[in-house]
PDB file of C-alpha atoms in Angstrom:
ATOM      1  CA  MET A   1     -28.942 -43.891  26.580  1.00 84.00           C
ATOM      2  CA  ASP A   2     -25.515 -43.948  27.909  1.00 94.00           C
ATOM      3  CA  ILE A   3     -23.868 -41.448  25.549  1.00 95.00           C
ATOM      4  CA  LYS A   4     -20.329 -42.291  26.698  1.00 95.00           C
ATOM      5  CA  GLN A   5     -20.828 -45.993  26.065  1.00 96.00           C
ATOM      6  CA  PHE A   6     -22.358 -45.207  22.707  1.00 96.00           C
ATOM      7  CA  VAL A   7     -19.362 -43.077  21.619  1.00 96.00           C
ATOM      8  CA  ASP A   8     -16.866 -45.805  22.851  1.00 96.00           C
ATOM      9  CA  ASP A   9     -18.718 -48.652  21.140  1.00 96.00           C
ATOM     10  CA  SER A  10     -19.158 -46.558  17.921  1.00 96.00           C
ATOM     11  CA  ILE A  11     -15.425 -45.868  17.658  1.00 96.00           C
ATOM     12  CA  ARG A  12     -14.593 -49.514  18.154  1.00 96.00           C
ATOM     13  CA  ASN A  13     -17.198 -50.602  15.564  1.00 96.00           C
ATOM     14  CA  ILE A  14     -16.045 -48.081  13.128  1.00 96.00           C
ATOM     15  CA  LYS A  15     -12.423 -49.325  13.493  1.00 95.00           C
ATOM     16  CA  GLN A  16     -13.576 -52.988  12.877  1.00 95.00           C
ATOM     17  CA  THR A  17     -15.694 -52.049   9.846  1.00 95.00           C
ATOM     18  CA  VAL A  18     -13.326 -49.768   7.982  1.00 93.00           C
ATOM     19  CA  GLY A  19     -10.194 -51.593   8.929  1.00 89.00           C
ATOM     20  CA  ASP A  20      -7.102 -50.349   7.168  1.00 87.00           C
ATOM     21  CA  LYS A  21      -9.210 -48.902   4.248  1.00 90.00           C
ATOM     22  CA  LYS A  22     -10.363 -45.347   4.057  1.00 91.00           C
ATOM     23  CA  ALA A  23     -13.762 -43.474   4.162  1.00 92.00           C
ATOM     24  CA  ILE A  24     -15.307 -40.284   2.694  1.00 90.00           C
ATOM     25  CA  LEU A  25     -17.559 -38.355   4.903  1.00 91.00           C
ATOM     26  CA  ALA A  26     -20.390 -36.206   3.505  1.00 82.00           C
ATOM     27  CA  LEU A  27     -19.801 -32.986   5.502  1.00 86.00           C
ATOM     28  CA  SER A  28     -22.376 -30.290   5.427  1.00 81.00           C
ATOM     29  CA  GLY A  29     -21.204 -28.411   8.582  1.00 78.00           C
ATOM     30  CA  GLY A  30     -24.499 -29.265  10.384  1.00 83.00           C
ATOM     31  CA  VAL A  31     -24.697 -30.963  13.724  1.00 87.00           C
ATOM     32  CA  ASP A  32     -25.149 -34.519  12.360  1.00 91.00           C
ATOM     33  CA  SER A  33     -22.387 -34.528   9.959  1.00 90.00           C
ATOM     34  CA  SER A  34     -19.891 -32.605  12.335  1.00 89.00           C
ATOM     35  CA  VAL A  35     -20.546 -35.130  15.064  1.00 93.00           C
ATOM     36  CA  CYS A  36     -19.966 -37.974  12.420  1.00 94.00           C
ATOM     37  CA  ALA A  37     -16.722 -36.222  11.480  1.00 92.00           C
ATOM     38  CA  ALA A  38     -15.520 -36.043  15.120  1.00 90.00           C
ATOM     39  CA  LEU A  39     -16.569 -39.703  15.753  1.00 94.00           C
ATOM     40  CA  VAL A  40     -15.008 -41.234  12.628  1.00 93.00           C
ATOM     41  CA  SER A  41     -11.956 -39.059  12.992  1.00 90.00           C
ATOM     42  CA  GLN A  42     -11.301 -40.583  16.350  1.00 90.00           C
ATOM     43  CA  ALA A  43     -11.808 -43.975  15.023  1.00 93.00           C
ATOM     44  CA  ILE A  44      -9.692 -43.927  11.802  1.00 92.00           C
ATOM     45  CA  GLY A  45      -7.858 -40.585  11.994  1.00 87.00           C
ATOM     46  CA  SER A  46      -6.041 -39.639   8.682  1.00 85.00           C
ATOM     47  CA  HIS A  47      -8.024 -42.451   6.867  1.00 90.00           C
ATOM     48  CA  LEU A  48     -10.901 -40.009   6.808  1.00 92.00           C
ATOM     49  CA  THR A  49     -11.573 -37.600   3.967  1.00 92.00           C
ATOM     50  CA  CYS A  50     -14.341 -35.028   4.460  1.00 92.00           C
ATOM     51  CA  VAL A  51     -16.032 -33.793   1.339  1.00 90.00           C
ATOM     52  CA  PHE A  52     -18.063 -30.580   1.404  1.00 90.00           C
ATOM     53  CA  VAL A  53     -20.319 -30.035  -1.619  1.00 89.00           C
ATOM     54  CA  ASP A  54     -21.106 -26.518  -2.376  1.00 91.00           C
ATOM     55  CA  HIS A  55     -24.318 -27.015  -4.312  1.00 92.00           C
ATOM     56  CA  GLY A  56     -25.401 -23.364  -4.109  1.00 93.00           C
ATOM     57  CA  LEU A  57     -28.251 -24.162  -1.760  1.00 93.00           C
ATOM     58  CA  MET A  58     -26.317 -23.290   1.478  1.00 90.00           C
ATOM     59  CA  ARG A  59     -26.984 -20.258   3.647  1.00 90.00           C
ATOM     60  CA  LYS A  60     -25.103 -17.050   3.165  1.00 91.00           C
ATOM     61  CA  GLY A  61     -21.543 -17.463   4.507  1.00 86.00           C
ATOM     62  CA  GLU A  62     -22.009 -21.205   5.031  1.00 83.00           C
ATOM     63  CA  ARG A  63     -19.104 -22.372   2.865  1.00 88.00           C
ATOM     64  CA  GLU A  64     -16.616 -19.936   4.359  1.00 88.00           C
ATOM     65  CA  ALA A  65     -17.651 -20.981   7.887  1.00 80.00           C
ATOM     66  CA  VAL A  66     -17.239 -24.663   7.115  1.00 81.00           C
ATOM     67  CA  GLU A  67     -13.809 -24.129   5.630  1.00 86.00           C
ATOM     68  CA  ASP A  68     -12.688 -22.059   8.447  1.00 82.00           C
ATOM     69  CA  VAL A  69     -13.838 -24.540  11.193  1.00 77.00           C
ATOM     70  CA  PHE A  70     -12.651 -27.732   9.570  1.00 78.00           C
ATOM     71  CA  ASN A  71      -9.383 -26.419   8.151  1.00 81.00           C
ATOM     72  CA  ASN A  72      -8.397 -24.656  11.302  1.00 78.00           C
ATOM     73  CA  GLU A  73      -9.929 -26.553  14.292  1.00 72.00           C
ATOM     74  CA  PHE A  74     -10.034 -30.257  13.237  1.00 71.00           C
ATOM     75  CA  ASP A  75      -7.260 -32.510  11.986  1.00 69.00           C
ATOM     76  CA  VAL A  76      -9.223 -33.815   8.937  1.00 77.00           C
ATOM     77  CA  ASN A  77      -8.622 -34.006   5.153  1.00 88.00           C
ATOM     78  CA  LEU A  78     -11.183 -31.520   3.733  1.00 91.00           C
ATOM     79  CA  ILE A  79     -12.134 -31.394   0.000  1.00 93.00           C
ATOM     80  CA  VAL A  80     -14.466 -28.555  -1.104  1.00 94.00           C
ATOM     81  CA  VAL A  81     -16.377 -29.201  -4.370  1.00 93.00           C
ATOM     82  CA  ASP A  82     -17.928 -26.203  -6.268  1.00 94.00           C
ATOM     83  CA  ALA A  83     -20.986 -27.821  -7.864  1.00 94.00           C
ATOM     84  CA  GLN A  84     -23.343 -24.876  -7.886  1.00 94.00           C
ATOM     85  CA  GLU A  85     -23.910 -24.734 -11.575  1.00 94.00           C
ATOM     86  CA  ARG A  86     -24.255 -28.564 -11.858  1.00 95.00           C
ATOM     87  CA  PHE A  87     -27.035 -28.649  -9.209  1.00 95.00           C
ATOM     88  CA  MET A  88     -28.974 -25.696 -10.677  1.00 95.00           C
ATOM     89  CA  THR A  89     -28.962 -27.343 -14.192  1.00 95.00           C
ATOM     90  CA  LYS A  90     -30.279 -30.570 -12.692  1.00 95.00           C
ATOM     91  CA  LEU A  91     -33.076 -28.689 -10.850  1.00 95.00           C
ATOM     92  CA  LYS A  92     -34.107 -26.419 -13.652  1.00 95.00           C
ATOM     93  CA  ASN A  93     -37.968 -26.646 -14.219  1.00 94.00           C
ATOM     94  CA  ILE A  94     -38.378 -29.039 -11.250  1.00 95.00           C
ATOM     95  CA  GLU A  95     -41.161 -28.181  -8.958  1.00 95.00           C
ATOM     96  CA  ASP A  96     -42.240 -31.296  -7.092  1.00 94.00           C
ATOM     97  CA  PRO A  97     -40.589 -31.392  -3.564  1.00 92.00           C
ATOM     98  CA  GLU A  98     -40.020 -35.152  -3.623  1.00 92.00           C
ATOM     99  CA  GLU A  99     -38.346 -35.014  -7.073  1.00 94.00           C
ATOM    100  CA  LYS A 100     -36.164 -32.070  -6.046  1.00 93.00           C
ATOM    101  CA  ARG A 101     -35.026 -34.057  -2.958  1.00 92.00           C
ATOM    102  CA  LYS A 102     -34.259 -37.145  -4.968  1.00 92.00           C
ATOM    103  CA  ILE A 103     -32.287 -35.128  -7.615  1.00 94.00           C
ATOM    104  CA  ILE A 104     -30.235 -33.354  -4.845  1.00 92.00           C
ATOM    105  CA  GLY A 105     -29.547 -36.657  -3.110  1.00 87.00           C
ATOM    106  CA  GLU A 106     -28.470 -38.529  -6.297  1.00 89.00           C
ATOM    107  CA  GLU A 107     -26.211 -35.574  -7.426  1.00 91.00           C
ATOM    108  CA  PHE A 108     -24.610 -35.691  -3.917  1.00 85.00           C
ATOM    109  CA  ILE A 109     -23.732 -39.342  -4.394  1.00 82.00           C
ATOM    110  CA  ARG A 110     -22.480 -38.779  -7.962  1.00 89.00           C
ATOM    111  CA  VAL A 111     -20.183 -36.065  -6.680  1.00 88.00           C
ATOM    112  CA  PHE A 112     -18.850 -38.413  -3.980  1.00 78.00           C
ATOM    113  CA  GLU A 113     -18.247 -41.134  -6.584  1.00 81.00           C
ATOM    114  CA  GLU A 114     -16.228 -38.723  -8.653  1.00 88.00           C
ATOM    115  CA  GLU A 115     -14.208 -37.697  -5.710  1.00 84.00           C
ATOM    116  CA  GLN A 116     -13.781 -41.358  -4.719  1.00 81.00           C
ATOM    117  CA  ALA A 117     -12.277 -42.000  -8.124  1.00 83.00           C
ATOM    118  CA  LYS A 118      -9.606 -39.505  -7.411  1.00 89.00           C
ATOM    119  CA  LEU A 119      -8.580 -41.121  -4.283  1.00 85.00           C
ATOM    120  CA  SER A 120      -7.431 -44.736  -3.299  1.00 77.00           C
ATOM    121  CA  ASP A 121      -9.033 -47.202  -0.917  1.00 79.00           C
ATOM    122  CA  HIS A 122     -11.889 -44.920  -0.088  1.00 84.00           C
ATOM    123  CA  ASP A 123     -14.495 -47.705  -0.112  1.00 86.00           C
ATOM    124  CA  PHE A 124     -16.718 -46.329   2.597  1.00 91.00           C
ATOM    125  CA  LEU A 125     -19.132 -43.459   2.617  1.00 88.00           C
ATOM    126  CA  VAL A 126     -20.006 -41.950   6.078  1.00 91.00           C
ATOM    127  CA  GLN A 127     -23.357 -40.164   6.473  1.00 89.00           C
ATOM    128  CA  GLY A 128     -24.903 -38.260   9.358  1.00 90.00           C
ATOM    129  CA  THR A 129     -28.267 -40.228   8.970  1.00 91.00           C
ATOM    130  CA  ILE A 130     -30.295 -40.011  12.258  1.00 91.00           C
ATOM    131  CA  ALA A 131     -33.362 -41.905  13.467  1.00 89.00           C
ATOM    132  CA  ALA A 132     -35.870 -39.127  12.442  1.00 82.00           C
ATOM    133  CA  ASP A 133     -34.508 -39.131   8.805  1.00 79.00           C
ATOM    134  CA  ILE A 134     -35.264 -42.863   8.563  1.00 79.00           C
ATOM    135  CA  GLU A 135     -38.697 -42.638  10.077  1.00 80.00           C
ATOM    136  CA  GLU A 136     -39.769 -39.760   8.012  1.00 62.00           C
ATOM    137  CA  SER A 137     -38.564 -41.384   4.853  1.00 53.00           C
ATOM    138  CA  GLY A 138     -40.880 -44.385   5.391  1.00 50.00           C
ATOM    139  CA  LYS A 139     -38.126 -46.840   6.167  1.00 49.00           C
ATOM    140  CA  GLU A 140     -38.082 -49.638   8.669  1.00 50.00           C
ATOM    141  CA  GLY A 141     -41.792 -49.719   9.080  1.00 51.00           C
ATOM    142  CA  GLY A 142     -42.436 -46.020   9.214  1.00 49.00           C
ATOM    143  CA  LYS A 143     -44.669 -44.084   6.830  1.00 52.00           C
ATOM    144  CA  LEU A 144     -43.368 -41.646   4.247  1.00 50.00           C
ATOM    145  CA  VAL A 145     -43.494 -37.997   5.244  1.00 50.00           C
ATOM    146  CA  LYS A 146     -40.705 -36.781   3.093  1.00 45.00           C
ATOM    147  CA  SER A 147     -37.640 -38.439   1.470  1.00 45.00           C
ATOM    148  CA  HIS A 148     -34.373 -37.293   3.052  1.00 44.00           C
ATOM    149  CA  HIS A 149     -31.518 -37.068   0.568  1.00 44.00           C
ATOM    150  CA  ASN A 150     -29.378 -39.548   2.649  1.00 46.00           C
ATOM    151  CA  VAL A 151     -32.266 -42.097   2.909  1.00 48.00           C
ATOM    152  CA  GLY A 152     -34.999 -41.964   0.325  1.00 45.00           C
ATOM    153  CA  GLY A 153     -32.999 -40.033  -2.239  1.00 47.00           C
ATOM    154  CA  LEU A 154     -30.137 -42.511  -2.700  1.00 52.00           C
ATOM    155  CA  PRO A 155     -29.749 -44.173  -6.000  1.00 56.00           C
ATOM    156  CA  GLU A 156     -29.663 -48.041  -5.933  1.00 63.00           C
ATOM    157  CA  ASP A 157     -26.353 -48.459  -7.674  1.00 62.00           C
ATOM    158  CA  VAL A 158     -24.167 -46.640  -5.183  1.00 62.00           C
ATOM    159  CA  ASN A 159     -20.403 -47.769  -5.260  1.00 68.00           C
ATOM    160  CA  PHE A 160     -19.783 -47.220  -1.587  1.00 73.00           C
ATOM    161  CA  GLU A 161     -20.415 -49.240   1.517  1.00 87.00           C
ATOM    162  CA  LEU A 162     -22.429 -46.967   3.861  1.00 89.00           C
ATOM    163  CA  VAL A 163     -21.377 -46.251   7.419  1.00 92.00           C
ATOM    164  CA  GLU A 164     -24.136 -44.460   9.438  1.00 94.00           C
ATOM    165  CA  PRO A 165     -22.959 -44.414  13.124  1.00 95.00           C
ATOM    166  CA  LEU A 166     -25.819 -41.992  14.247  1.00 96.00           C
ATOM    167  CA  ARG A 167     -28.803 -43.789  12.726  1.00 94.00           C
ATOM    168  CA  GLU A 168     -30.145 -44.928  16.125  1.00 93.00           C
ATOM    169  CA  LEU A 169     -30.000 -41.359  17.688  1.00 94.00           C
ATOM    170  CA  TYR A 170     -32.341 -38.547  17.742  1.00 91.00           C
ATOM    171  CA  LYS A 171     -31.187 -34.955  17.654  1.00 87.00           C
ATOM    172  CA  ALA A 172     -30.815 -34.493  21.430  1.00 87.00           C
ATOM    173  CA  ASP A 173     -28.647 -37.593  21.638  1.00 94.00           C
ATOM    174  CA  VAL A 174     -26.521 -36.467  18.652  1.00 94.00           C
ATOM    175  CA  ARG A 175     -25.805 -33.160  20.544  1.00 92.00           C
ATOM    176  CA  ALA A 176     -24.890 -35.090  23.678  1.00 95.00           C
ATOM    177  CA  ALA A 177     -22.478 -37.274  21.577  1.00 96.00           C
ATOM    178  CA  GLY A 178     -20.870 -34.189  20.218  1.00 93.00           C
ATOM    179  CA  ARG A 179     -20.297 -32.843  23.593  1.00 95.00           C
ATOM    180  CA  GLU A 180     -18.764 -36.061  24.687  1.00 95.00           C
ATOM    181  CA  LEU A 181     -16.550 -35.858  21.768  1.00 93.00           C
ATOM    182  CA  GLY A 182     -15.306 -32.387  22.707  1.00 87.00           C
ATOM    183  CA  LEU A 183     -16.954 -30.436  19.915  1.00 86.00           C
ATOM    184  CA  PRO A 184     -17.395 -26.700  20.628  1.00 83.00           C
ATOM    185  CA  GLU A 185     -20.872 -25.768  22.112  1.00 83.00           C
ATOM    186  CA  PRO A 186     -21.799 -23.290  19.201  1.00 77.00           C
ATOM    187  CA  MET A 187     -21.474 -26.199  16.730  1.00 80.00           C
ATOM    188  CA  VAL A 188     -23.272 -28.782  18.961  1.00 86.00           C
ATOM    189  CA  ALA A 189     -26.130 -26.615  19.787  1.00 80.00           C
ATOM    190  CA  ARG A 190     -26.491 -25.230  16.127  1.00 80.00           C
ATOM    191  CA  GLN A 191     -29.938 -25.522  14.847  1.00 82.00           C
ATOM    192  CA  PRO A 192     -30.896 -28.269  12.312  1.00 80.00           C
ATOM    193  CA  PHE A 193     -30.382 -27.670   8.615  1.00 83.00           C
ATOM    194  CA  PRO A 194     -31.893 -29.956   5.885  1.00 84.00           C
ATOM    195  CA  GLY A 195     -29.636 -32.079   3.708  1.00 79.00           C
ATOM    196  CA  PRO A 196     -31.104 -30.526   0.558  1.00 88.00           C
ATOM    197  CA  GLY A 197     -30.396 -27.079   1.972  1.00 89.00           C
ATOM    198  CA  LEU A 198     -32.385 -24.205   0.838  1.00 94.00           C
ATOM    199  CA  GLY A 199     -33.697 -26.324  -2.050  1.00 93.00           C
ATOM    200  CA  VAL A 200     -36.599 -27.268   0.267  1.00 93.00           C
ATOM    201  CA  ARG A 201     -37.155 -23.685   1.408  1.00 96.00           C
ATOM    202  CA  CYS A 202     -37.309 -22.203  -2.038  1.00 96.00           C
ATOM    203  CA  LEU A 203     -40.769 -23.633  -2.874  1.00 96.00           C
ATOM    204  CA  GLY A 204     -41.469 -24.860  -6.336  1.00 95.00           C
ATOM    205  CA  GLU A 205     -38.905 -24.446  -9.021  1.00 95.00           C
ATOM    206  CA  ILE A 206     -35.731 -23.096  -7.596  1.00 95.00           C
ATOM    207  CA  THR A 207     -34.712 -19.800  -9.442  1.00 95.00           C
ATOM    208  CA  GLU A 208     -31.482 -17.806  -8.856  1.00 94.00           C
ATOM    209  CA  GLU A 209     -33.684 -14.686  -8.039  1.00 95.00           C
ATOM    210  CA  ARG A 210     -35.657 -16.370  -5.289  1.00 96.00           C
ATOM    211  CA  LEU A 211     -32.649 -18.283  -4.002  1.00 96.00           C
ATOM    212  CA  GLU A 212     -30.688 -14.934  -3.517  1.00 96.00           C
ATOM    213  CA  ILE A 213     -33.747 -13.336  -1.766  1.00 97.00           C
ATOM    214  CA  LEU A 214     -34.032 -16.304   0.538  1.00 97.00           C
ATOM    215  CA  LYS A 215     -30.355 -16.220   1.383  1.00 97.00           C
ATOM    216  CA  GLU A 216     -30.469 -12.526   2.329  1.00 97.00           C
ATOM    217  CA  ALA A 217     -33.793 -12.980   4.399  1.00 98.00           C
ATOM    218  CA  ASP A 218     -32.348 -15.945   6.121  1.00 96.00           C
ATOM    219  CA  TYR A 219     -29.200 -13.982   7.054  1.00 96.00           C
ATOM    220  CA  ILE A 220     -31.328 -11.209   8.404  1.00 97.00           C
ATOM    221  CA  LEU A 221     -33.326 -13.643  10.602  1.00 97.00           C
ATOM    222  CA  ARG A 222     -30.257 -15.425  12.020  1.00 94.00           C
ATOM    223  CA  ASP A 223     -28.670 -11.986  12.762  1.00 94.00           C
ATOM    224  CA  GLU A 224     -31.687 -10.760  14.574  1.00 96.00           C
ATOM    225  CA  VAL A 225     -32.092 -13.933  16.574  1.00 96.00           C
ATOM    226  CA  ALA A 226     -28.356 -13.705  17.552  1.00 92.00           C
ATOM    227  CA  LYS A 227     -28.682 -10.096  18.575  1.00 95.00           C
ATOM    228  CA  ALA A 228     -31.694 -10.899  20.813  1.00 96.00           C
ATOM    229  CA  GLY A 229     -29.826 -13.796  22.427  1.00 93.00           C
ATOM    230  CA  LEU A 230     -32.346 -16.448  21.255  1.00 94.00           C
ATOM    231  CA  GLU A 231     -30.001 -18.865  19.345  1.00 87.00           C
ATOM    232  CA  TYR A 232     -30.344 -21.537  22.179  1.00 84.00           C
ATOM    233  CA  ASP A 233     -34.010 -20.832  22.999  1.00 91.00           C
ATOM    234  CA  VAL A 234     -35.374 -21.616  19.446  1.00 94.00           C
ATOM    235  CA  TRP A 235     -34.758 -25.124  18.405  1.00 90.00           C
ATOM    236  CA  GLN A 236     -35.012 -24.315  14.680  1.00 94.00           C
ATOM    237  CA  TYR A 237     -35.667 -21.014  12.873  1.00 96.00           C
ATOM    238  CA  PHE A 238     -35.607 -20.247   9.167  1.00 97.00           C
ATOM    239  CA  VAL A 239     -37.276 -18.479   6.193  1.00 97.00           C
ATOM    240  CA  ALA A 240     -39.030 -19.942   3.247  1.00 98.00           C
ATOM    241  CA  ILE A 241     -40.081 -18.201   0.008  1.00 98.00           C
ATOM    242  CA  PRO A 242     -43.072 -19.438  -2.088  1.00 97.00           C
ATOM    243  CA  ASP A 243     -43.274 -19.538  -5.967  1.00 94.00           C
ATOM    244  CA  PHE A 244     -45.929 -16.858  -6.212  1.00 96.00           C
ATOM    245  CA  LYS A 245     -46.097 -12.966  -5.664  1.00 96.00           C
ATOM    246  CA  VAL A 246     -48.564 -10.696  -3.866  1.00 96.00           C
ATOM    247  CA  VAL A 247     -49.625  -7.070  -4.027  1.00 94.00           C
ATOM    248  CA  GLY A 248     -47.833  -4.630  -2.045  1.00 93.00           C
ATOM    249  CA  LYS A 249     -46.815  -0.905  -1.891  1.00 87.00           C
ATOM    250  CA  VAL A 250     -43.333   0.369  -2.329  1.00 84.00           C
ATOM    251  CA  ASN A 251     -42.509   4.168  -2.642  1.00 82.00           C
ATOM    252  CA  ASP A 252     -46.218   4.968  -2.879  1.00 83.00           C
ATOM    253  CA  GLU A 253     -46.572   2.721  -5.884  1.00 86.00           C
ATOM    254  CA  ARG A 254     -48.238  -0.559  -6.480  1.00 92.00           C
ATOM    255  CA  ALA A 255     -45.801  -3.421  -6.370  1.00 90.00           C
ATOM    256  CA  PHE A 256     -46.056  -7.178  -7.206  1.00 93.00           C
ATOM    257  CA  ALA A 257     -43.424  -8.959  -5.198  1.00 95.00           C
ATOM    258  CA  TYR A 258     -42.827 -11.894  -2.990  1.00 97.00           C
ATOM    259  CA  PRO A 259     -43.914 -12.811   0.528  1.00 97.00           C
ATOM    260  CA  ILE A 260     -41.484 -14.435   3.057  1.00 97.00           C
ATOM    261  CA  PHE A 261     -42.571 -17.121   5.567  1.00 98.00           C
ATOM    262  CA  ILE A 262     -40.825 -17.057   8.976  1.00 98.00           C
ATOM    263  CA  ARG A 263     -40.738 -20.298  10.864  1.00 97.00           C
ATOM    264  CA  GLY A 264     -39.604 -20.983  14.396  1.00 97.00           C
ATOM    265  CA  VAL A 265     -40.229 -24.124  16.468  1.00 97.00           C
ATOM    266  CA  ILE A 266     -39.107 -25.799  19.711  1.00 95.00           C
ATOM    267  CA  SER A 267     -38.653 -29.582  19.724  1.00 92.00           C
ATOM    268  CA  GLU A 268     -36.504 -32.358  21.262  1.00 83.00           C
ATOM    269  CA  ASP A 269     -36.424 -34.886  18.490  1.00 78.00           C
ATOM    270  CA  ALA A 270     -38.105 -33.389  15.437  1.00 83.00           C
ATOM    271  CA  LYS A 271     -40.985 -35.994  15.646  1.00 87.00           C
ATOM    272  CA  GLU A 272     -43.121 -33.253  17.163  1.00 94.00           C
ATOM    273  CA  ALA A 273     -42.662 -29.598  17.353  1.00 96.00           C
ATOM    274  CA  THR A 274     -44.421 -26.477  18.758  1.00 97.00           C
ATOM    275  CA  TRP A 275     -44.237 -23.010  17.188  1.00 98.00           C
ATOM    276  CA  TYR A 276     -42.039 -20.581  19.015  1.00 97.00           C
ATOM    277  CA  GLY A 277     -43.676 -17.319  20.338  1.00 96.00           C
ATOM    278  CA  PHE A 278     -41.253 -14.566  19.223  1.00 97.00           C
ATOM    279  CA  GLU A 279     -42.119 -11.294  21.013  1.00 96.00           C
ATOM    280  CA  GLU A 280     -44.192  -8.736  19.012  1.00 96.00           C
ATOM    281  CA  ASP A 281     -41.417  -6.161  18.867  1.00 97.00           C
ATOM    282  CA  PHE A 282     -38.918  -8.786  17.555  1.00 97.00           C
ATOM    283  CA  LEU A 283     -41.262  -9.785  14.756  1.00 97.00           C
ATOM    284  CA  ARG A 284     -42.187  -6.192  13.997  1.00 97.00           C
ATOM    285  CA  ARG A 285     -38.392  -5.317  13.812  1.00 97.00           C
ATOM    286  CA  LEU A 286     -37.601  -8.400  11.783  1.00 98.00           C
ATOM    287  CA  SER A 287     -40.404  -7.630   9.192  1.00 97.00           C
ATOM    288  CA  LYS A 288     -39.343  -4.081   8.803  1.00 97.00           C
ATOM    289  CA  LYS A 289     -35.661  -5.049   8.308  1.00 98.00           C
ATOM    290  CA  ILE A 290     -36.367  -7.636   5.700  1.00 98.00           C
ATOM    291  CA  THR A 291     -38.733  -5.403   3.682  1.00 96.00           C
ATOM    292  CA  ASP A 292     -36.514  -2.385   4.017  1.00 95.00           C
ATOM    293  CA  GLN A 293     -33.280  -4.307   2.824  1.00 96.00           C
ATOM    294  CA  ILE A 294     -34.860  -6.690   0.292  1.00 97.00           C
ATOM    295  CA  PRO A 295     -37.094  -4.748  -2.238  1.00 93.00           C
ATOM    296  CA  GLN A 296     -38.346  -7.916  -3.865  1.00 95.00           C
ATOM    297  CA  VAL A 297     -40.215  -8.623  -0.498  1.00 97.00           C
ATOM    298  CA  VAL A 298     -43.459  -6.901   0.444  1.00 96.00           C
ATOM    299  CA  ARG A 299     -44.850  -9.083   2.982  1.00 97.00           C
ATOM    300  CA  VAL A 300     -43.624 -11.204   5.865  1.00 98.00           C
ATOM    301  CA  LEU A 301     -45.730 -13.938   7.429  1.00 98.00           C
ATOM    302  CA  TYR A 302     -45.106 -15.879  10.758  1.00 98.00           C
ATOM    303  CA  ASP A 303     -46.054 -19.529  10.793  1.00 97.00           C
ATOM    304  CA  ILE A 304     -47.939 -20.524  14.039  1.00 97.00           C
ATOM    305  CA  THR A 305     -48.539 -24.119  13.113  1.00 97.00           C
ATOM    306  CA  ASP A 306     -47.286 -27.127  15.281  1.00 97.00           C
ATOM    307  CA  LYS A 307     -46.018 -30.437  14.046  1.00 96.00           C
ATOM    308  CA  PRO A 308     -48.297 -32.260  13.485  1.00 95.00           C
ATOM    309  CA  PRO A 309     -50.310 -31.311  11.441  1.00 96.00           C
ATOM    310  CA  ALA A 310     -47.455 -29.419   9.786  1.00 96.00           C
ATOM    311  CA  THR A 311     -44.029 -30.640   9.195  1.00 94.00           C
ATOM    312  CA  ILE A 312     -41.129 -28.438  10.401  1.00 94.00           C
ATOM    313  CA  GLU A 313     -39.967 -27.828   6.779  1.00 94.00           C
ATOM    314  CA  TYR A 314     -42.235 -26.698   4.039  1.00 93.00           C
ATOM    315  CA  GLU A 315     -41.145 -29.301   1.529  1.00 91.00           C
TER     316      GLU A 315
END
């Protein structure tokens, strides 16, 4: 694909579609939505408003990082919505992964509708939907693997006209488009992060206790990967926490606490992936740090399953 031609064509098409109206962009701070923000910003400038929804399912420090980058490095209108309590209430007692994804997707849209009502002429919703999202959601002839919040999770009665400029691209092309648009390399090369956030890494019902454990373990993993200089070697790396406990031993006493799953993969387009072989010393150091710093965790497990048969995410 000629990425420069794609960028030029997309900017022209967005200008023609939106015209003199305005658009809201669903900004997560991830690669897809950030490239969308840069692309649409070049097309319609100040007619773009970016909305970042803090649903409480982001990684530790995520909100602060998004606010810093998009308030200081990009000339966009940024609205930050604190919706943590709202999402947790909706997700209470929900265990099914598909139902969680659909609830998160619908709440996203409802938040955007509320923000739209406060603004004038924002008739378009921009989303960073990419080709893999559409395929895995069973759309356009594909088979359902999982519903993505920006595809299968959308309610039928949305009040926006959708603009999805990246829907024909896979992740590698999205990154290339970001570089063409002049986005900083750390943002372009950033690992993928699911739209439902940690909601699909906190397996089963999402509880505040397990969510906080997950955030701390994820922070430790990201810190260790950065210290080892592996950020650009591993395509995606994260932790997940199950909804069951296992037996362990803490301070010479029997403990009944959580295991943590570590997942690291290499891929080009997310359609297939191979598990990443972290060195033994790295895994040993990581396991010790997680169990030392998070007393609710007594076991660290490393996933060595490719996609297929597994998916990259657990839910």
